[in-house]
Amino acid sequence: MRRAVVLAVLLAATANAAEKTPPRIAIEEMAVAAARGSLGASLATTPDGELWLSWVEPAPPVPGTAPAPAAADSTHHHGAAPAGGPHTLRFAKFDAPAKRWSPPRTIATGHGVPTSSADFPQLVSDGRGRAFALWHDGRGGAALSESADGGATWSTPAPWTRNGNPVEKFSLVRLADGRVLAAWLDGRVRSGGGKAQQLFARVLGTDSDMLVDPSVCDCCQTTLAAFPDGGALLAYRGRTDQEVRDIRISRWHGGKWDEPRTLNNDDWRIAACPINGPRLASDGGRIAAAWFTAADNDPRVLASFSPDAGGRFLIPLRIDRGKPAGRVDTLILHDGAMLVTWVENDGSVWLRRVTPDFSVNEPVALAAAGSTSTKTVPRLALWRDYRGGKMPAQVIAAFAGEGSAPLRTLLISIPEGELLEFENECGCSPTPEQLQGFPLRGTIGSAQPGTGTLRVQHAELPGVFAAGTRDFKTAPEVLTAAQPGRAILGRVELREGAWWLFDVRLLGPP
């Protein structure tokens, strides 16, 4: 009888669990005034919180002729003029209260602005009131234009190089000090008869090109993510003499690049370029990474996480639904959850959330098969991060569509707080508050009630700040309980320009 009762209770619990469904991710489409055939959608966030969307519109067809086709990858055939023309590089700003895009503005028009699915323009705003647009010109070179008035006017495009070296696959990132770092594939050695494409980097406003890697995959996109300590992490597809084309990373800090190393040993051997680059996203010193590989004849999208600015990565998770084309992007929320998008072979676009404890949720369809351009590379931007409570995180996705929606943008609301509660039924997972900020180990120096700060000698927090002594803002009860010489564990977070120490735990005797 007792076994029957226990079995009935278990069955009832199972039934109740089956009835529960996770909170839904909400998706809302927003129209963009872009012309049919537009490609190369990119998203950029300014230091003051604005979100800019850029894209390339093809030239309008001449009456009585068919529209010029968009080049599948017009940037990789050096010396060839782009298809059609003149094309136009445009951008719009996101109006959050109205949930719509501003009327488009033009950055540049001409044959030096190609439409391409693989090498699209990059837009970045620095911390000094300027914005930069950088794009491949379709002939092996690149052009840079600058705006000092919020995009109202743009300078005449200037060549990226003056020596005629072929360049492509740019990435840009704003550093913590407001400067802008660029990375790109460079053909200066191949122009002289060498075999390999190289990877270079440069801080905008300088003439110093830095060699990062002397042998990389010919035409896969690069990606950069910045850290609060002023450094950055660069990811790209490498290339060995044995034609292994796995993802590599290199960290830039102290004005120098670390020796490149492999992010994960996929061992993908392919004697061609897959035109499928990785993507990075950062929160403090934490890194989310997503990439495509077809090693062992098994195409798949993988994602991994680094807690220490790329020093080490977790064993990757498989993200796709079984038949991916790749074309990935990723974001990381402040609680450590990751978002990954990719395209399946049928053209459908998908999003998947990776929980803070590094497990995957069910995928969510962003676009059905046949509703997107076969040439699209979806891009993501974090519009509103998760900061605890019930307020959802909000993400913008942009990609090329088909038919009446030539360029599609989606406002995606992630009910992060509700998802964390749903995933914590056992009560054994960290609370949302315990997922905020970054872990810190140190020793208490002195409490300073007058300034509300606690002086702590601490170890390095990779990507955030070096080892040393720092004054942290903290709560009055933490100051009262502080014991000089006592080792602590805590969490730190940047709040309105000041570093705060919270969730403090004393370790051992003084």
Short mmCIF file of C-alpha atoms in Angstrom, two decimals, residues 47-269:
data_model
loop_
_atom_site.label_atom_id
_atom_site.label_comp_id
_atom_site.label_asym_id
_atom_site.label_seq_id
_atom_site.Cartn_x
_atom_site.Cartn_y
_atom_site.Cartn_z
CA PRO A 47 28.44 55.08 -25.62
CA ASP A 48 25.31 57.07 -24.76
CA GLY A 49 23.04 54.10 -25.43
CA GLU A 50 21.82 54.72 -28.97
CA LEU A 51 21.47 51.78 -31.34
CA TRP A 52 22.37 52.23 -35.01
CA LEU A 53 21.46 49.90 -37.86
CA SER A 54 23.46 50.08 -41.10
CA TRP A 55 23.00 48.32 -44.46
CA VAL A 56 23.83 48.55 -48.15
CA GLU A 57 21.09 49.24 -50.71
CA PRO A 58 21.63 48.14 -54.32
CA ALA A 59 21.39 50.64 -57.13
CA PRO A 60 17.85 51.08 -58.46
CA PRO A 61 17.39 49.23 -61.77
CA VAL A 62 17.49 51.17 -65.00
CA PRO A 63 13.96 51.34 -66.50
CA GLY A 64 13.41 48.44 -68.87
CA THR A 65 16.22 46.28 -67.41
CA ALA A 66 16.35 43.61 -64.72
CA PRO A 67 17.77 44.58 -61.30
CA ALA A 68 21.49 43.88 -60.91
CA PRO A 69 22.00 40.80 -58.71
CA ALA A 70 23.66 41.23 -55.32
CA ALA A 71 27.09 39.64 -55.25
CA ALA A 72 27.31 36.50 -53.14
CA ASP A 73 30.78 37.56 -52.06
CA SER A 74 31.94 40.36 -54.31
CA THR A 75 34.68 41.28 -51.87
CA HIS A 76 36.77 38.14 -52.28
CA HIS A 77 37.46 38.54 -55.97
CA HIS A 78 40.12 41.22 -55.73
CA GLY A 79 40.23 43.59 -58.67
CA ALA A 80 36.66 42.92 -59.78
CA ALA A 81 34.15 45.74 -59.65
CA PRO A 82 31.04 45.05 -57.58
CA ALA A 83 27.85 44.01 -59.31
CA GLY A 84 25.54 46.87 -60.27
CA GLY A 85 25.99 50.34 -58.90
CA PRO A 86 26.15 52.85 -57.57
CA HIS A 87 25.09 51.30 -54.24
CA THR A 88 24.37 53.24 -51.04
CA LEU A 89 25.50 52.69 -47.46
CA ARG A 90 22.72 53.85 -45.14
CA PHE A 91 21.91 53.79 -41.44
CA ALA A 92 19.01 54.46 -39.06
CA LYS A 93 18.69 55.01 -35.31
CA PHE A 94 16.39 53.00 -33.05
CA ASP A 95 13.56 54.97 -31.44
CA ALA A 96 12.91 52.86 -28.34
CA PRO A 97 9.68 54.48 -27.07
CA ALA A 98 8.09 54.18 -30.50
CA LYS A 99 9.72 50.80 -31.26
CA ARG A 100 10.69 51.91 -34.74
CA TRP A 101 13.65 53.06 -36.79
CA SER A 102 14.32 56.66 -37.74
CA PRO A 103 14.24 57.69 -41.41
CA PRO A 104 17.42 56.40 -43.08
CA ARG A 105 20.45 58.61 -43.60
CA THR A 106 23.18 58.13 -46.18
CA ILE A 107 26.82 57.52 -45.27
CA ALA A 108 28.23 56.99 -48.77
CA THR A 109 27.09 56.31 -52.33
CA GLY A 110 29.03 54.95 -55.28
CA HIS A 111 30.68 51.98 -56.91
CA GLY A 112 32.99 51.75 -53.90
CA VAL A 113 30.10 50.47 -51.77
CA PRO A 114 29.40 46.87 -52.86
CA THR A 115 26.51 44.66 -51.78
CA SER A 116 27.90 41.49 -50.25
CA SER A 117 26.63 38.79 -47.94
CA ALA A 118 30.07 38.04 -46.56
CA ASP A 119 31.92 41.34 -46.15
CA PHE A 120 29.53 44.00 -44.97
CA PRO A 121 30.27 47.49 -43.61
CA GLN A 122 31.09 48.03 -39.95
CA LEU A 123 29.89 50.97 -37.87
CA VAL A 124 31.24 52.07 -34.49
CA SER A 125 30.91 55.10 -32.23
CA ASP A 126 33.86 55.99 -30.02
CA GLY A 127 33.81 57.62 -26.60
CA ARG A 128 34.81 61.03 -27.98
CA GLY A 129 31.80 62.10 -30.01
CA ARG A 130 32.79 60.53 -33.31
CA ALA A 131 31.40 57.68 -35.39
CA PHE A 132 33.27 55.64 -37.99
CA ALA A 133 32.04 53.59 -40.94
CA LEU A 134 34.44 51.14 -42.57
CA TRP A 135 33.71 49.02 -45.62
CA HIS A 136 35.33 46.95 -48.34
CA ASP A 137 35.20 48.73 -51.70
CA GLY A 138 34.70 45.61 -53.82
CA ARG A 139 38.08 46.05 -55.54
CA GLY A 140 40.39 44.74 -52.83
CA GLY A 141 40.62 47.96 -50.83
CA ALA A 142 38.59 49.55 -48.06
CA ALA A 143 37.27 53.00 -47.20
CA LEU A 144 36.80 54.82 -43.90
CA SER A 145 34.37 57.67 -43.29
CA GLU A 146 33.92 59.70 -40.11
CA SER A 147 31.09 61.69 -38.54
CA ALA A 148 31.45 64.19 -35.71
CA ASP A 149 27.77 65.21 -35.49
CA GLY A 150 25.87 62.02 -34.69
CA GLY A 151 25.73 60.84 -38.28
CA ALA A 152 24.20 63.99 -39.78
CA THR A 153 27.21 64.42 -42.07
CA TRP A 154 30.06 62.12 -43.07
CA SER A 155 33.56 62.85 -44.33
CA THR A 156 34.72 61.95 -47.82
CA PRO A 157 35.75 58.27 -47.71
CA ALA A 158 39.49 57.82 -47.22
CA PRO A 159 41.40 54.69 -48.26
CA TRP A 160 42.25 52.28 -45.46
CA THR A 161 45.67 51.56 -46.99
CA ARG A 162 47.84 53.61 -49.32
CA ASN A 163 49.96 50.75 -50.59
CA GLY A 164 47.27 48.90 -52.50
CA ASN A 165 47.33 45.77 -50.32
CA PRO A 166 44.12 43.70 -50.56
CA VAL A 167 42.13 43.90 -47.34
CA GLU A 168 38.77 42.45 -46.22
CA LYS A 169 36.64 41.06 -43.37
CA PHE A 170 36.95 43.97 -40.95
CA SER A 171 35.78 44.09 -37.36
CA LEU A 172 35.68 47.16 -35.11
CA VAL A 173 35.27 47.59 -31.36
CA ARG A 174 35.24 50.56 -29.00
CA LEU A 175 37.85 50.16 -26.25
CA ALA A 176 37.33 51.17 -22.64
CA ASP A 177 39.31 54.38 -23.12
CA GLY A 178 37.18 55.45 -26.11
CA ARG A 179 39.64 54.53 -28.84
CA VAL A 180 38.57 52.18 -31.63
CA LEU A 181 40.42 48.97 -32.48
CA ALA A 182 40.13 47.40 -35.94
CA ALA A 183 41.14 43.95 -37.21
CA TRP A 184 41.11 42.64 -40.77
CA LEU A 185 42.40 40.03 -43.21
CA ASP A 186 45.35 41.31 -45.22
CA GLY A 187 46.78 40.07 -48.52
CA ARG A 188 50.09 41.95 -48.61
CA VAL A 189 52.11 38.72 -48.48
CA ARG A 190 49.90 36.94 -51.01
CA SER A 191 50.31 39.88 -53.38
CA GLY A 192 54.02 39.11 -53.35
CA GLY A 193 53.52 35.44 -54.16
CA GLY A 194 52.99 34.08 -50.63
CA LYS A 195 50.36 31.47 -49.86
CA ALA A 196 48.65 32.63 -46.69
CA GLN A 197 46.33 35.48 -45.87
CA GLN A 198 47.43 37.36 -42.74
CA LEU A 199 45.59 39.00 -39.85
CA PHE A 200 46.42 42.58 -38.88
CA ALA A 201 45.06 45.08 -36.36
CA ARG A 202 45.27 48.83 -35.87
CA VAL A 203 44.01 51.47 -33.45
CA LEU A 204 42.14 54.11 -35.47
CA GLY A 205 44.06 57.34 -35.70
CA THR A 206 47.45 55.61 -35.78
CA ASP A 207 49.57 54.33 -38.67
CA SER A 208 50.87 51.30 -36.79
CA ASP A 209 49.62 48.02 -38.29
CA MET A 210 50.12 45.11 -35.88
CA LEU A 211 50.55 41.57 -37.25
CA VAL A 212 48.39 39.23 -35.16
CA ASP A 213 48.65 35.96 -37.11
CA PRO A 214 50.72 35.22 -40.24
CA SER A 215 48.39 32.46 -41.55
CA VAL A 216 44.61 32.66 -41.46
CA CYS A 217 41.64 31.40 -43.46
CA ASP A 218 41.18 33.39 -46.66
CA CYS A 219 37.74 34.90 -46.28
CA CYS A 220 36.05 34.18 -42.93
CA GLN A 221 34.84 37.13 -40.87
CA THR A 222 36.77 38.35 -37.82
CA THR A 223 35.24 39.44 -34.51
CA LEU A 224 36.36 41.62 -31.57
CA ALA A 225 35.10 42.02 -27.99
CA ALA A 226 36.36 44.68 -25.55
CA PHE A 227 37.08 44.46 -21.82
CA PRO A 228 36.82 47.08 -19.02
CA ASP A 229 40.58 46.90 -18.44
CA GLY A 230 41.19 48.46 -21.87
CA GLY A 231 42.02 45.22 -23.65
CA ALA A 232 40.14 43.15 -26.20
CA LEU A 233 39.80 39.61 -27.52
CA LEU A 234 39.98 38.79 -31.23
CA ALA A 235 38.61 35.58 -32.79
CA TYR A 236 38.97 34.39 -36.37
CA ARG A 237 39.45 31.23 -38.43
CA GLY A 238 43.06 30.12 -38.64
CA ARG A 239 44.84 28.06 -41.26
CA THR A 240 47.70 25.58 -40.85
CA ASP A 241 49.96 23.93 -43.42
CA GLN A 242 47.73 20.85 -43.08
CA GLU A 243 44.66 22.99 -43.94
CA VAL A 244 43.20 22.79 -40.44
CA ARG A 245 40.87 25.79 -40.21
CA ASP A 246 39.77 25.94 -36.59
CA ILE A 247 38.87 29.07 -34.63
CA ARG A 248 41.75 30.93 -33.02
CA ILE A 249 41.86 33.72 -30.46
CA SER A 250 44.36 36.37 -29.42
CA ARG A 251 44.07 38.81 -26.52
CA TRP A 252 45.21 42.43 -26.85
CA HIS A 253 46.29 44.14 -23.62
CA GLY A 254 49.05 46.49 -22.65
CA GLY A 255 49.30 47.52 -26.30
CA LYS A 256 50.44 44.04 -27.40
CA TRP A 257 48.89 40.88 -28.83
CA ASP A 258 49.26 37.50 -27.15
CA GLU A 259 50.43 34.52 -29.17
CA PRO A 260 47.38 33.18 -31.05
CA ARG A 261 45.94 29.87 -29.87
CA THR A 262 43.09 27.57 -30.82
CA LEU A 263 39.78 28.17 -29.07
CA ASN A 264 38.68 24.52 -29.47
CA ASN A 265 40.36 21.63 -31.28
CA ASP A 266 37.66 20.89 -33.84
CA ASP A 267 40.29 19.68 -36.35
CA TRP A 268 38.29 20.82 -39.38
CA ARG A 269 40.44 20.12 -42.44
#
